[in-house]
mmCIF file of C-alpha atoms in Angstrom:
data_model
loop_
_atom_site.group_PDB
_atom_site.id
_atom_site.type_symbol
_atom_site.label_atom_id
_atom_site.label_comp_id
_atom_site.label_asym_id
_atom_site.label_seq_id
_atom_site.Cartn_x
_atom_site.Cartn_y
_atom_site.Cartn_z
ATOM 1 C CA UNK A 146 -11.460 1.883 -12.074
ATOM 2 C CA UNK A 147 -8.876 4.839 -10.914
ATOM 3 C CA UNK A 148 -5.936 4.762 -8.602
ATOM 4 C CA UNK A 149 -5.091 6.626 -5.538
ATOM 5 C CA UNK A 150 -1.743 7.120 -3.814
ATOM 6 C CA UNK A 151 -2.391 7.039 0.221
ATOM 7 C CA UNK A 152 0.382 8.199 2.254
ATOM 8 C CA UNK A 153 0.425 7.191 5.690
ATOM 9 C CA UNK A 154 2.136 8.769 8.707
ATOM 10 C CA UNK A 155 3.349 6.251 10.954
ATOM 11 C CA UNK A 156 3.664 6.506 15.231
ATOM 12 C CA UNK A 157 7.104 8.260 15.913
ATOM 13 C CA UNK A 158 7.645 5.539 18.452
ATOM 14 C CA UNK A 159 6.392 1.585 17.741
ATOM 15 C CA UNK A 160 4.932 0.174 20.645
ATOM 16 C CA UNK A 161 5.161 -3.531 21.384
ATOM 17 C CA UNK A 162 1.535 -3.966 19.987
ATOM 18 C CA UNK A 163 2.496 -2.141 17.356
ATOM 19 C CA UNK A 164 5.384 -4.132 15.846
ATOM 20 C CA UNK A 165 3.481 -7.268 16.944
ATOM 21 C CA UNK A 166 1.079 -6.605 14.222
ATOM 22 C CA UNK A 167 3.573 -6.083 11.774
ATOM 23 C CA UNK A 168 3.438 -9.778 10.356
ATOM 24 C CA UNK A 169 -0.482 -9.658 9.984
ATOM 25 C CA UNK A 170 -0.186 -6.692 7.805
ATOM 26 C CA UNK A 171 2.554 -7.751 5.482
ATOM 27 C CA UNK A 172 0.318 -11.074 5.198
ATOM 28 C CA UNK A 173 -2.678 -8.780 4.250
ATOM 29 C CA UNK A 174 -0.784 -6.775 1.732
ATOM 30 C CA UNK A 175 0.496 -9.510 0.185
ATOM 31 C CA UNK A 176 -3.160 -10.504 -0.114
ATOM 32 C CA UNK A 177 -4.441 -7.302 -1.594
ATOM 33 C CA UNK A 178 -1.606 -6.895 -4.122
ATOM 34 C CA UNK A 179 -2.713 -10.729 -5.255
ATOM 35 C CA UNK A 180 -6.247 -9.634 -5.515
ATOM 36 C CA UNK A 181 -5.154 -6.732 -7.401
ATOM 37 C CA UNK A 182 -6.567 -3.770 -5.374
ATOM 38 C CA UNK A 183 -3.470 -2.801 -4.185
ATOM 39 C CA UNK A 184 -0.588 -1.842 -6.992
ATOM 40 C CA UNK A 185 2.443 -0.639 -4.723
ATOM 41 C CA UNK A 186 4.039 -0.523 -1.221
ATOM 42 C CA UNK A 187 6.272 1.417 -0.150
ATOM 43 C CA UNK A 188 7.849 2.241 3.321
ATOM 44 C CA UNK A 189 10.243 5.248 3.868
ATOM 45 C CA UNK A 190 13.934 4.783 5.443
ATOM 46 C CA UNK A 191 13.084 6.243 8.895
ATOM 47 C CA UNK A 192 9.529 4.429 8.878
ATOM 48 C CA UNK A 193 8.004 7.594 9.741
ATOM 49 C CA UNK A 194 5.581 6.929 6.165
ATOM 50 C CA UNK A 195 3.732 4.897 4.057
ATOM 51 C CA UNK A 196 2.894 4.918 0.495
ATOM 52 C CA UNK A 197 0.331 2.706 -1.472
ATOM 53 C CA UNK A 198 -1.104 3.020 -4.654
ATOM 54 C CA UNK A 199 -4.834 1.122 -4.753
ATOM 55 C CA UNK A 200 -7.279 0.686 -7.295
ATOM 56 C CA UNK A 201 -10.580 1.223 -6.517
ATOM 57 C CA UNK A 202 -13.942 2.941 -7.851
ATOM 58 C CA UNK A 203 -14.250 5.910 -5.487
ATOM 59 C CA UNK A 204 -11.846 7.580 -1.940
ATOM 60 C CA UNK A 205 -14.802 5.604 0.398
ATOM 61 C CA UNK A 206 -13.881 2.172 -1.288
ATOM 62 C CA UNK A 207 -10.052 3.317 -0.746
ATOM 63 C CA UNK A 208 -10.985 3.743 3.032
ATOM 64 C CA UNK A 209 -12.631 0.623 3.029
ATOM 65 C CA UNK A 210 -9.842 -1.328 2.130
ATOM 66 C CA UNK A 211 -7.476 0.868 4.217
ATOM 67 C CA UNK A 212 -9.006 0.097 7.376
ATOM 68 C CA UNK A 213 -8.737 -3.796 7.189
ATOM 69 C CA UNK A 214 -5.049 -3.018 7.386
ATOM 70 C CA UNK A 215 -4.371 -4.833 10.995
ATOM 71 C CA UNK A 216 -2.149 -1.419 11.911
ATOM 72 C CA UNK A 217 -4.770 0.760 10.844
ATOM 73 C CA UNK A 218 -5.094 2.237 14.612
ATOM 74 C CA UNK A 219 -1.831 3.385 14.035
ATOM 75 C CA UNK A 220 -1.962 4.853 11.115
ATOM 76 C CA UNK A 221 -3.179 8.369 9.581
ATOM 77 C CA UNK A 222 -3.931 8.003 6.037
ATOM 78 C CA UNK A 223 -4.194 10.913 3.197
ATOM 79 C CA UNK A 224 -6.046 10.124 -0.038
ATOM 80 C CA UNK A 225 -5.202 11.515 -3.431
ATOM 81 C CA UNK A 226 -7.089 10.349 -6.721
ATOM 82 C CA UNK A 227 -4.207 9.817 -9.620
ATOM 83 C CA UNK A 228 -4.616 10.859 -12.780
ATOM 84 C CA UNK A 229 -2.457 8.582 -13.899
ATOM 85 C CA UNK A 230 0.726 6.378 -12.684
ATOM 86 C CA UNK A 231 2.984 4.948 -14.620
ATOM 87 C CA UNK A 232 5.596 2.012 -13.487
ATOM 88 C CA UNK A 233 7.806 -0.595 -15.236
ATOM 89 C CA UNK A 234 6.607 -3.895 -15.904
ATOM 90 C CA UNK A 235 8.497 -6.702 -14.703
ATOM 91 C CA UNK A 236 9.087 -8.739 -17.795
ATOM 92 C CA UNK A 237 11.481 -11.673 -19.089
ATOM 93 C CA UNK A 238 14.126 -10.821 -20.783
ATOM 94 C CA UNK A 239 13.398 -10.379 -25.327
ATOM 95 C CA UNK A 240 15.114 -13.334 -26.789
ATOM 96 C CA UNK A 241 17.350 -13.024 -29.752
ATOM 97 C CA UNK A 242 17.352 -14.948 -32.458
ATOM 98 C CA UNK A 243 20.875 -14.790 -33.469
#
């Protein structure tokens, strides 16, 4: 299975559809990152972009998944294939002994 990094452009201006959807799609990211498809989120300080990172088994299954994002009308999305991408764990603490 590889990964890809999608960056999204977001609308300059929201619309009142627009933000309306915004709970639906947190809701399904939060599903896809439980599933395991999708690996990161991220959304720029102006909200002008998107990033995710997804794992998947070719770009068409990345666009698959992409497009049950409920602001997908809104959105412009740019596939890259990673070779590889590296991130910290989240882990507990070692314990010591002593």
């Amino acid at each position: 299975m590889s990964q890809y990094m999608v960056e999204i452009q977001l609308p300059a201006v929201m619309s009142e559809e627009f933000t309306a959807r915004i709970p639906a799609q947190r809701k399904k990211i939060n599903e896809m990152m439980e599933q395991g498809k999708l690996m990161s989120y991220a959304l720029s300080d102006d909200y002008s972009r998107l990033w995710c990172v997804v794992r998947a088994e070719s770009e068409f299954e990345v666009m698959t998944l992409v497009s049950e994002f409920p602001l997908i009308d809104y959105m412009d999305p740019k596939i890259s294939k990673l070779m590889f991408n590296n991130v910290v764990a989240l882990r507990l603490p070692m314990f010591s002994l002593n």
